[in-house]
Short mmCIF file of N, CA and C in Angstrom, two decimals:
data_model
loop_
_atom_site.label_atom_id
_atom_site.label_comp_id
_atom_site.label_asym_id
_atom_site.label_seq_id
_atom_site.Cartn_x
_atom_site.Cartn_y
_atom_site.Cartn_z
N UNK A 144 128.19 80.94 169.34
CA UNK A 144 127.28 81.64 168.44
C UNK A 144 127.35 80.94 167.08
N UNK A 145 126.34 80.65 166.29
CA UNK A 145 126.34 80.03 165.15
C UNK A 145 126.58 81.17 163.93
N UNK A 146 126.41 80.32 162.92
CA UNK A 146 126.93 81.04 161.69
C UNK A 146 125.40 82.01 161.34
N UNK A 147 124.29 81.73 161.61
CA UNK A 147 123.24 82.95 161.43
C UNK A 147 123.06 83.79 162.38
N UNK A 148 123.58 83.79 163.67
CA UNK A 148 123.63 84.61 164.61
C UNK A 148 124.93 85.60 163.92
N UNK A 149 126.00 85.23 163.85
CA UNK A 149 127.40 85.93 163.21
C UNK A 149 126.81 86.90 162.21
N UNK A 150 126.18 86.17 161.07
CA UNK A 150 125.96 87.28 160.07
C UNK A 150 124.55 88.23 160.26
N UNK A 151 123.84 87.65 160.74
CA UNK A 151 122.91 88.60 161.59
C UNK A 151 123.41 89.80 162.46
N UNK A 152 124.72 89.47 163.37
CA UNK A 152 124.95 90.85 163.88
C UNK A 152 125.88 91.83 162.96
N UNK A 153 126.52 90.71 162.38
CA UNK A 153 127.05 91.89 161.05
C UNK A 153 126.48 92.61 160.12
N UNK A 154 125.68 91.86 159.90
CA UNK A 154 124.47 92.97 158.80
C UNK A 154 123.91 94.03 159.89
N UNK A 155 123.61 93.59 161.00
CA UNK A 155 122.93 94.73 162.20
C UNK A 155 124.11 95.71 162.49
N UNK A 156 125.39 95.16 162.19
CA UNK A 156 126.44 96.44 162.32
C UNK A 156 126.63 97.07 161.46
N UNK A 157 126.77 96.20 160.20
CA UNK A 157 126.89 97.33 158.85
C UNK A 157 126.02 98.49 158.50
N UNK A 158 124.60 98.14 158.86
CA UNK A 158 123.73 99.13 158.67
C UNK A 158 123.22 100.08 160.12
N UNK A 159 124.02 99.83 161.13
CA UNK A 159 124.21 100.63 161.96
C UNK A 159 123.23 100.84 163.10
N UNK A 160 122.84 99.73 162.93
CA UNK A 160 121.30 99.22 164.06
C UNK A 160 121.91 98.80 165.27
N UNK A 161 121.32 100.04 166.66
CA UNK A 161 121.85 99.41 167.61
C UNK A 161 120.52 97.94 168.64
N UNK A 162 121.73 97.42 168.49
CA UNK A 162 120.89 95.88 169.42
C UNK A 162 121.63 95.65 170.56
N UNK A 163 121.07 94.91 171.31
CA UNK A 163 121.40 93.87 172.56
C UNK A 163 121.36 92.78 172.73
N UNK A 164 122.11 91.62 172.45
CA UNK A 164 122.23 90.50 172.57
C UNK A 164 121.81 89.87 173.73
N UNK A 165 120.37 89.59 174.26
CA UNK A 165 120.10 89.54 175.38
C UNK A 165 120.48 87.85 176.04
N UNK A 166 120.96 88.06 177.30
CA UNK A 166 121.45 86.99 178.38
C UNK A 166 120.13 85.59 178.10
N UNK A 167 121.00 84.45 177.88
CA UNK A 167 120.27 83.21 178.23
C UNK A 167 118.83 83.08 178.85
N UNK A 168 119.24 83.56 180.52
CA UNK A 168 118.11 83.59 181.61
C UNK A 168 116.64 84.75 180.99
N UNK A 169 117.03 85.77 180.35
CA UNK A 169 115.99 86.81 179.87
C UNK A 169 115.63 86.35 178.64
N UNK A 170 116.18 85.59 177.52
CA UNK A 170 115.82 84.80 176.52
C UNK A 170 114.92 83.65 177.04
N UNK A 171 114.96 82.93 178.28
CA UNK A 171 114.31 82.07 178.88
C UNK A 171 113.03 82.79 179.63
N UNK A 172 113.39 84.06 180.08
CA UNK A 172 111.90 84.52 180.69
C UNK A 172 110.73 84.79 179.79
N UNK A 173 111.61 85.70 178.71
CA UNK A 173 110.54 85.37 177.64
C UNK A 173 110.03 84.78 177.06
N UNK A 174 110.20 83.81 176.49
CA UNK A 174 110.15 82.45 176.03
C UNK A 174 108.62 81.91 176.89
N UNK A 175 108.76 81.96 177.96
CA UNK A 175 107.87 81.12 179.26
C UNK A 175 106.56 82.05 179.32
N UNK A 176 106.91 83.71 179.26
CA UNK A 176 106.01 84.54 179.55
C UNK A 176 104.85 84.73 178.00
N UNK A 177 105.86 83.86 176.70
CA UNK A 177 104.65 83.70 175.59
C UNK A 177 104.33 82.58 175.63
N UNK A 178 104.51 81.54 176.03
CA UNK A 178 104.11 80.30 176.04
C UNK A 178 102.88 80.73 177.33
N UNK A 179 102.74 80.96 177.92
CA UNK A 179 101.69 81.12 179.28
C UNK A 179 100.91 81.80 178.54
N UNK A 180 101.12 83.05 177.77
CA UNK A 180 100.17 84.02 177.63
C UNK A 180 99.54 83.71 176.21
N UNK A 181 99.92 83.15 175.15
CA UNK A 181 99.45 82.43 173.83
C UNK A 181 99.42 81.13 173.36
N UNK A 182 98.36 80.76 172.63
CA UNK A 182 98.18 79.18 172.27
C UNK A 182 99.31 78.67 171.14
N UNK A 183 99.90 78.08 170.63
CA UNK A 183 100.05 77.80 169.92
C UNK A 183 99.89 76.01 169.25
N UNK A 184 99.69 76.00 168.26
CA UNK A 184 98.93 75.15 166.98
C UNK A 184 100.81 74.60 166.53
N UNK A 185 101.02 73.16 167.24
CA UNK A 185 102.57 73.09 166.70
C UNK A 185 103.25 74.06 166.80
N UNK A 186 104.33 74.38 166.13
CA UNK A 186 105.32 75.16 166.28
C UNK A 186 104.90 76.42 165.95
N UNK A 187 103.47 77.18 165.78
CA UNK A 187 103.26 78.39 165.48
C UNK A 187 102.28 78.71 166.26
N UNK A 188 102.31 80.11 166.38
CA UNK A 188 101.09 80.79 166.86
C UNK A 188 99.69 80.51 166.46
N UNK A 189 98.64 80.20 167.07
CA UNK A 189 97.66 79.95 166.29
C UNK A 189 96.79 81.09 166.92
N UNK A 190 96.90 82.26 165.59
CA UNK A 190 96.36 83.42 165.24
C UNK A 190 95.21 83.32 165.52
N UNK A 191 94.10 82.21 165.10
CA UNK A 191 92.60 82.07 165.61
C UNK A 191 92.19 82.42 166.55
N UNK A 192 92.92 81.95 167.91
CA UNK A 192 92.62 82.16 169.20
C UNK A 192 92.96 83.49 169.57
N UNK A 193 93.45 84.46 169.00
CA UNK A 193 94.05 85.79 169.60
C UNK A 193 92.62 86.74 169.08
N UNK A 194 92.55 87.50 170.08
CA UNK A 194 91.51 88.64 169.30
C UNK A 194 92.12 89.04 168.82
N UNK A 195 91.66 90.37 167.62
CA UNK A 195 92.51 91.25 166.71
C UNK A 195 93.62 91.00 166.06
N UNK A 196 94.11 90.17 165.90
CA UNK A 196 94.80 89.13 164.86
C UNK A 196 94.59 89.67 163.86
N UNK A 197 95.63 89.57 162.90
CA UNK A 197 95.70 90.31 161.62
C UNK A 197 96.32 89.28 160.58
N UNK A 198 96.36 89.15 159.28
CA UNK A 198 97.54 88.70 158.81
C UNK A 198 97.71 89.36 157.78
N UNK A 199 98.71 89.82 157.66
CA UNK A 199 99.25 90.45 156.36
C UNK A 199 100.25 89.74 155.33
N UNK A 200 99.57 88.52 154.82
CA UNK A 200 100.50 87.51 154.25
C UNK A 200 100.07 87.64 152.89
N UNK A 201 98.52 88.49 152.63
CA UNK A 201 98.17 88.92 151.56
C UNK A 201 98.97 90.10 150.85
N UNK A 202 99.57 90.74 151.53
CA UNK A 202 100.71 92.25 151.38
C UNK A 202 102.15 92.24 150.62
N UNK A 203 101.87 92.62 150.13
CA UNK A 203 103.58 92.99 149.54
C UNK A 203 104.63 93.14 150.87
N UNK A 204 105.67 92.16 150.93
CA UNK A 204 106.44 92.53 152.09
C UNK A 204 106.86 93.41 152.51
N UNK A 205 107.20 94.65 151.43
CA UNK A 205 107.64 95.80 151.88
C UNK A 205 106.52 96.45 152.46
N UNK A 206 105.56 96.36 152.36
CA UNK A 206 103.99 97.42 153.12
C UNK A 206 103.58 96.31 154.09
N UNK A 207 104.17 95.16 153.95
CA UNK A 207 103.66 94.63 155.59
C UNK A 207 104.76 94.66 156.68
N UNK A 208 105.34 95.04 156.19
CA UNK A 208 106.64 95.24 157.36
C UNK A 208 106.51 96.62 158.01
N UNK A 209 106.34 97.27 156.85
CA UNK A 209 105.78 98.86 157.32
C UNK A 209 104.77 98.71 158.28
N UNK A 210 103.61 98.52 158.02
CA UNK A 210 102.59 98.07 158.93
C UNK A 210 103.25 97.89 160.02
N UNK A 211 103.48 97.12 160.25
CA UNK A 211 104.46 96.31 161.49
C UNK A 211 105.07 96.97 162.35
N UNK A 212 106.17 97.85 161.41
CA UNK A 212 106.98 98.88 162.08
C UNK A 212 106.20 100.12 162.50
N UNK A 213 104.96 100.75 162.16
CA UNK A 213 104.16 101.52 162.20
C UNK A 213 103.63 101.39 163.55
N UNK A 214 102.77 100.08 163.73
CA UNK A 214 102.07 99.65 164.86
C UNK A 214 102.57 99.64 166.29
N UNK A 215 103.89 99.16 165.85
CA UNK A 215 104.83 99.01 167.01
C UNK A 215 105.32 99.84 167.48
N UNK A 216 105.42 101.16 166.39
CA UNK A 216 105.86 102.46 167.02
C UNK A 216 104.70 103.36 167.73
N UNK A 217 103.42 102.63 167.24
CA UNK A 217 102.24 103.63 168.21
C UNK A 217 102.24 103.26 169.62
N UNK A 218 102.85 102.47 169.87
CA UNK A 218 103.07 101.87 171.36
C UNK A 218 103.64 102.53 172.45
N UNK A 219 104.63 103.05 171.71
CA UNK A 219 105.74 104.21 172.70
C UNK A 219 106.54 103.33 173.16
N UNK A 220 106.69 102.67 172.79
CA UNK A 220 108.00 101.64 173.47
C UNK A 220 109.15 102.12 173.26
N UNK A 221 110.55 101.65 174.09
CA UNK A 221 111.63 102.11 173.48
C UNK A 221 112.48 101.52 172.47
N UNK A 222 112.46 99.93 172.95
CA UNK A 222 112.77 99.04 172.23
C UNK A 222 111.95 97.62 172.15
N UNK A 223 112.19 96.97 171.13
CA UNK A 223 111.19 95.70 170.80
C UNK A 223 112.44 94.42 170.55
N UNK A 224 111.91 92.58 171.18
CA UNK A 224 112.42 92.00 170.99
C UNK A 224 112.28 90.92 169.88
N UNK A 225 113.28 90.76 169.08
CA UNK A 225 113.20 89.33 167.94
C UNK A 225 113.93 88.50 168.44
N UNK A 226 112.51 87.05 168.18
CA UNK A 226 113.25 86.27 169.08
C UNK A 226 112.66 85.10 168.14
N UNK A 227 113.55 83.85 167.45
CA UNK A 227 113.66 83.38 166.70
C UNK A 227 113.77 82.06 167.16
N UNK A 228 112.66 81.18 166.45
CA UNK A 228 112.72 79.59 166.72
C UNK A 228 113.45 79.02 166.30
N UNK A 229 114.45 79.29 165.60
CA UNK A 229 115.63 77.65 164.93
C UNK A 229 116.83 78.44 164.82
N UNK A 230 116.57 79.29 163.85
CA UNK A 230 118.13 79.34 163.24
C UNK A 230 118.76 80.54 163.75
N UNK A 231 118.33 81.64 164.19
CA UNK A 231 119.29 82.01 165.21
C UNK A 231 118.92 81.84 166.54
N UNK A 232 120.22 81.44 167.31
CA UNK A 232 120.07 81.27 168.60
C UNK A 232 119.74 82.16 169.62
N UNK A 233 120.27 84.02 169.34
CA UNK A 233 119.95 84.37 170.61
C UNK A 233 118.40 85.43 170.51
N UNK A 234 118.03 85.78 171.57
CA UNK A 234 116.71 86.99 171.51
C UNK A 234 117.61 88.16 171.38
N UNK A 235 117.37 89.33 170.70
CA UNK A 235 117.82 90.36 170.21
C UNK A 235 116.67 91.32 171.02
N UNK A 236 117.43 92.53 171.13
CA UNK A 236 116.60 93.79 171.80
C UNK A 236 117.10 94.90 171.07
N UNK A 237 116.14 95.75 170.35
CA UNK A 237 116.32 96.61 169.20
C UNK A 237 116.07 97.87 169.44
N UNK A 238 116.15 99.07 169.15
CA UNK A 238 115.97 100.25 169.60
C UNK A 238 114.66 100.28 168.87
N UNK A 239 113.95 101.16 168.99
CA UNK A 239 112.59 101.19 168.34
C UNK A 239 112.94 102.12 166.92
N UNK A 240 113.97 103.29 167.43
CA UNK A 240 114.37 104.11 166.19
C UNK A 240 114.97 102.86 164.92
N UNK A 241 115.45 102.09 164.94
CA UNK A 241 115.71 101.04 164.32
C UNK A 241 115.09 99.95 163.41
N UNK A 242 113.74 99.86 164.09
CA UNK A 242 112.99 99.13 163.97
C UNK A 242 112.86 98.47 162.32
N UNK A 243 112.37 99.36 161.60
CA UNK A 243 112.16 99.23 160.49
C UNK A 243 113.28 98.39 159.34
N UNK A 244 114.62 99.08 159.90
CA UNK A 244 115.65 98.37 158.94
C UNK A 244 116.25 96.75 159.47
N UNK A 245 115.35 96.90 160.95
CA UNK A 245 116.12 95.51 161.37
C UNK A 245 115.16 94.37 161.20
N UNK A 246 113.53 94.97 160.76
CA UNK A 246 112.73 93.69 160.68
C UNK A 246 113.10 93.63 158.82
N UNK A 247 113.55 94.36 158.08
CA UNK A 247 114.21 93.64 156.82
C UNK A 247 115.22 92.86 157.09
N UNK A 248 116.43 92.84 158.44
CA UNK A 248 117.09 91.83 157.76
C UNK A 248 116.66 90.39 158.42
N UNK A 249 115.90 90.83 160.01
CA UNK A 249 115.25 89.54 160.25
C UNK A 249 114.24 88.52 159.36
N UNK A 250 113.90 88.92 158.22
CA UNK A 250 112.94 88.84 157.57
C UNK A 250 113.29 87.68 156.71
N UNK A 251 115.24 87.81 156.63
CA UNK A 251 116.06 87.08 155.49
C UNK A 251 116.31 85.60 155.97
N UNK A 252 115.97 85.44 157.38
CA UNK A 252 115.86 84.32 157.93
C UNK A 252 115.26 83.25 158.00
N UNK A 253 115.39 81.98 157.61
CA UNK A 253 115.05 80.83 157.38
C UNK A 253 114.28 80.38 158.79
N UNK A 254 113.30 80.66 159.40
CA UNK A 254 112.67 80.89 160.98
C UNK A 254 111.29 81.28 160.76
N UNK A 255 110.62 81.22 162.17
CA UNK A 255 109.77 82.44 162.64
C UNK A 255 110.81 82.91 163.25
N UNK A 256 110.55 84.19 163.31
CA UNK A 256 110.88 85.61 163.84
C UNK A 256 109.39 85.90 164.68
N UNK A 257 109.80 86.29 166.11
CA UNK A 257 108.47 87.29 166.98
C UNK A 257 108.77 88.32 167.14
N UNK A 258 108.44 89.34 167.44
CA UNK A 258 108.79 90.78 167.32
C UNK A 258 107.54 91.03 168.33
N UNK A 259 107.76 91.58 169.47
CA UNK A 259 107.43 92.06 170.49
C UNK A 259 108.01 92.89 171.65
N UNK A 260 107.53 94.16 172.26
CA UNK A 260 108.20 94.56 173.22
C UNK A 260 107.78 93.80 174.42
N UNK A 261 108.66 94.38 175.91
CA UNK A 261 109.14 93.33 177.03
C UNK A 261 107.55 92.95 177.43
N UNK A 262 107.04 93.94 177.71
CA UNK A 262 105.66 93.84 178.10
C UNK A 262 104.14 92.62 177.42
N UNK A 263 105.06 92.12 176.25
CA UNK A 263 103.88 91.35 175.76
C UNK A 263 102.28 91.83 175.37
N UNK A 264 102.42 92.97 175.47
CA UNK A 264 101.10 93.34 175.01
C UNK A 264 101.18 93.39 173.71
N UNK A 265 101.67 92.74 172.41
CA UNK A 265 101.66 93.12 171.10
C UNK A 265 102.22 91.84 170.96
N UNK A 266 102.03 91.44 169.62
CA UNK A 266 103.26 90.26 169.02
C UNK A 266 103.02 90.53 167.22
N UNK A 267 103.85 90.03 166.87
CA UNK A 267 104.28 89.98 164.99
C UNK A 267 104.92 88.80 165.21
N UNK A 268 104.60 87.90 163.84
CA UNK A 268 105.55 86.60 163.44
C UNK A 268 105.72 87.31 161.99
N UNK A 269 107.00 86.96 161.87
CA UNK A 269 107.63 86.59 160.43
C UNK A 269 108.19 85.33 160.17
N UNK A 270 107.16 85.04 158.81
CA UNK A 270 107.20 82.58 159.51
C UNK A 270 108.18 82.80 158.00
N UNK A 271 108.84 81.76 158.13
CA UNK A 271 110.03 81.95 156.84
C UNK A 271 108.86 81.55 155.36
N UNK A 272 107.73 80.67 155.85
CA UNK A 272 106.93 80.14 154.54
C UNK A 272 106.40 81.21 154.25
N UNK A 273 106.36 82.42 154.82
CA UNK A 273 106.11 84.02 153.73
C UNK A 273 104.85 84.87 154.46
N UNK A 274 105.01 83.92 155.62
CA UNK A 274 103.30 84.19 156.78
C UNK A 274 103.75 85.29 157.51
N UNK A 275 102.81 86.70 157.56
CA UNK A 275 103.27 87.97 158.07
C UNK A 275 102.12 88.37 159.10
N UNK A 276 101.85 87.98 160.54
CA UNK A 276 100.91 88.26 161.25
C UNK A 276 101.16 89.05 162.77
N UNK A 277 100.34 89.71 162.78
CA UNK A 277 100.21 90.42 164.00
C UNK A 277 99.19 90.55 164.98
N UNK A 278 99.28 90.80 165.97
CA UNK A 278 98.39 90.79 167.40
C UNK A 278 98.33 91.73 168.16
N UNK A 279 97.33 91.94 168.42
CA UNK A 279 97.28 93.06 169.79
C UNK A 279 96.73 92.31 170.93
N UNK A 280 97.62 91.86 172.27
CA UNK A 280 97.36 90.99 173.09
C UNK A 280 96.84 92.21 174.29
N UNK A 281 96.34 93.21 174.47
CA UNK A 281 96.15 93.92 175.05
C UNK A 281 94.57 93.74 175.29
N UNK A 282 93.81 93.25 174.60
CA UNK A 282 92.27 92.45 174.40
C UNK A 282 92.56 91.01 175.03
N UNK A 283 93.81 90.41 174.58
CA UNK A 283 93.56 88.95 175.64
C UNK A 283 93.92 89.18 176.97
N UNK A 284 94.12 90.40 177.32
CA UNK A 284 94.83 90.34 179.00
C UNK A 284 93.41 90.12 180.07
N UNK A 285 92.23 90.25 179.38
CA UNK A 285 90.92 90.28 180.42
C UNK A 285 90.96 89.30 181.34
#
């Protein structure tokens, strides 16, 4: 485990957020099941191609995170995964009651951050250059 994974679960312990450090092979399913199901433009999502695409990069971070956490809770999910291109290594699985305090500390990360539950019908990036976007992939499933 690297040194941003370490302090990532310590800040997720200090503030009392329960997570799941999810297994290699399920970090790899997911991984495959957004690459199949979204385009991406280089190393990012390219928001264009998604219907209902949002970006909230115009927002004060604290009311676009809300957003975020809001949306994701109209879902009924139980829990949602962050799953991070560089600097931390593993996919994380978050309680949904949680949600809110754990996309602040993912937020502190030098990365994209995706934030999606298992199902893929939804996605959020948090791009470290300050880019705050969201999707409802439930329109691309046609």
């Amino acid at each position: 485990m690297n040194h941003f994974d370490t302090e990532l679960e310590k800040s997720l312990k200090t503030d009392n957020i329960h997570y799941e450090r999810l297994p290699n092979k399920d970090e790899k399913r997911l991984i495959n099941k957004i690459q199949r199901k979204i385009t991406f433009a280089g190393s990012q999502i390219d928001w264009k191609t998604l219907q209902n695409a949002t970006d909230l990069s115009h927002m004060e971070k604290s009311l676009a995170l809300t957003e975020i956490s809001e949306k994701l809770n109209s879902l009924a999910v139980q829990r949602v995964i962050f799953l991070g291109d560089s600097a931390i290594e593993y996919a994380y699985s978050i309680a949904i009651t949680d949600l809110r305090r754990a996309l602040d500390i993912f937020a502190e990360f030098p990365q994209h951050t995706y934030i999606f539950p298992e199902r893929l019908n939804w996605i959020a990036c948090l791009a470290f250059e300050g880019y705050i976007d969201y999707a409802d992939l439930s329109c691309d499933e046609a």
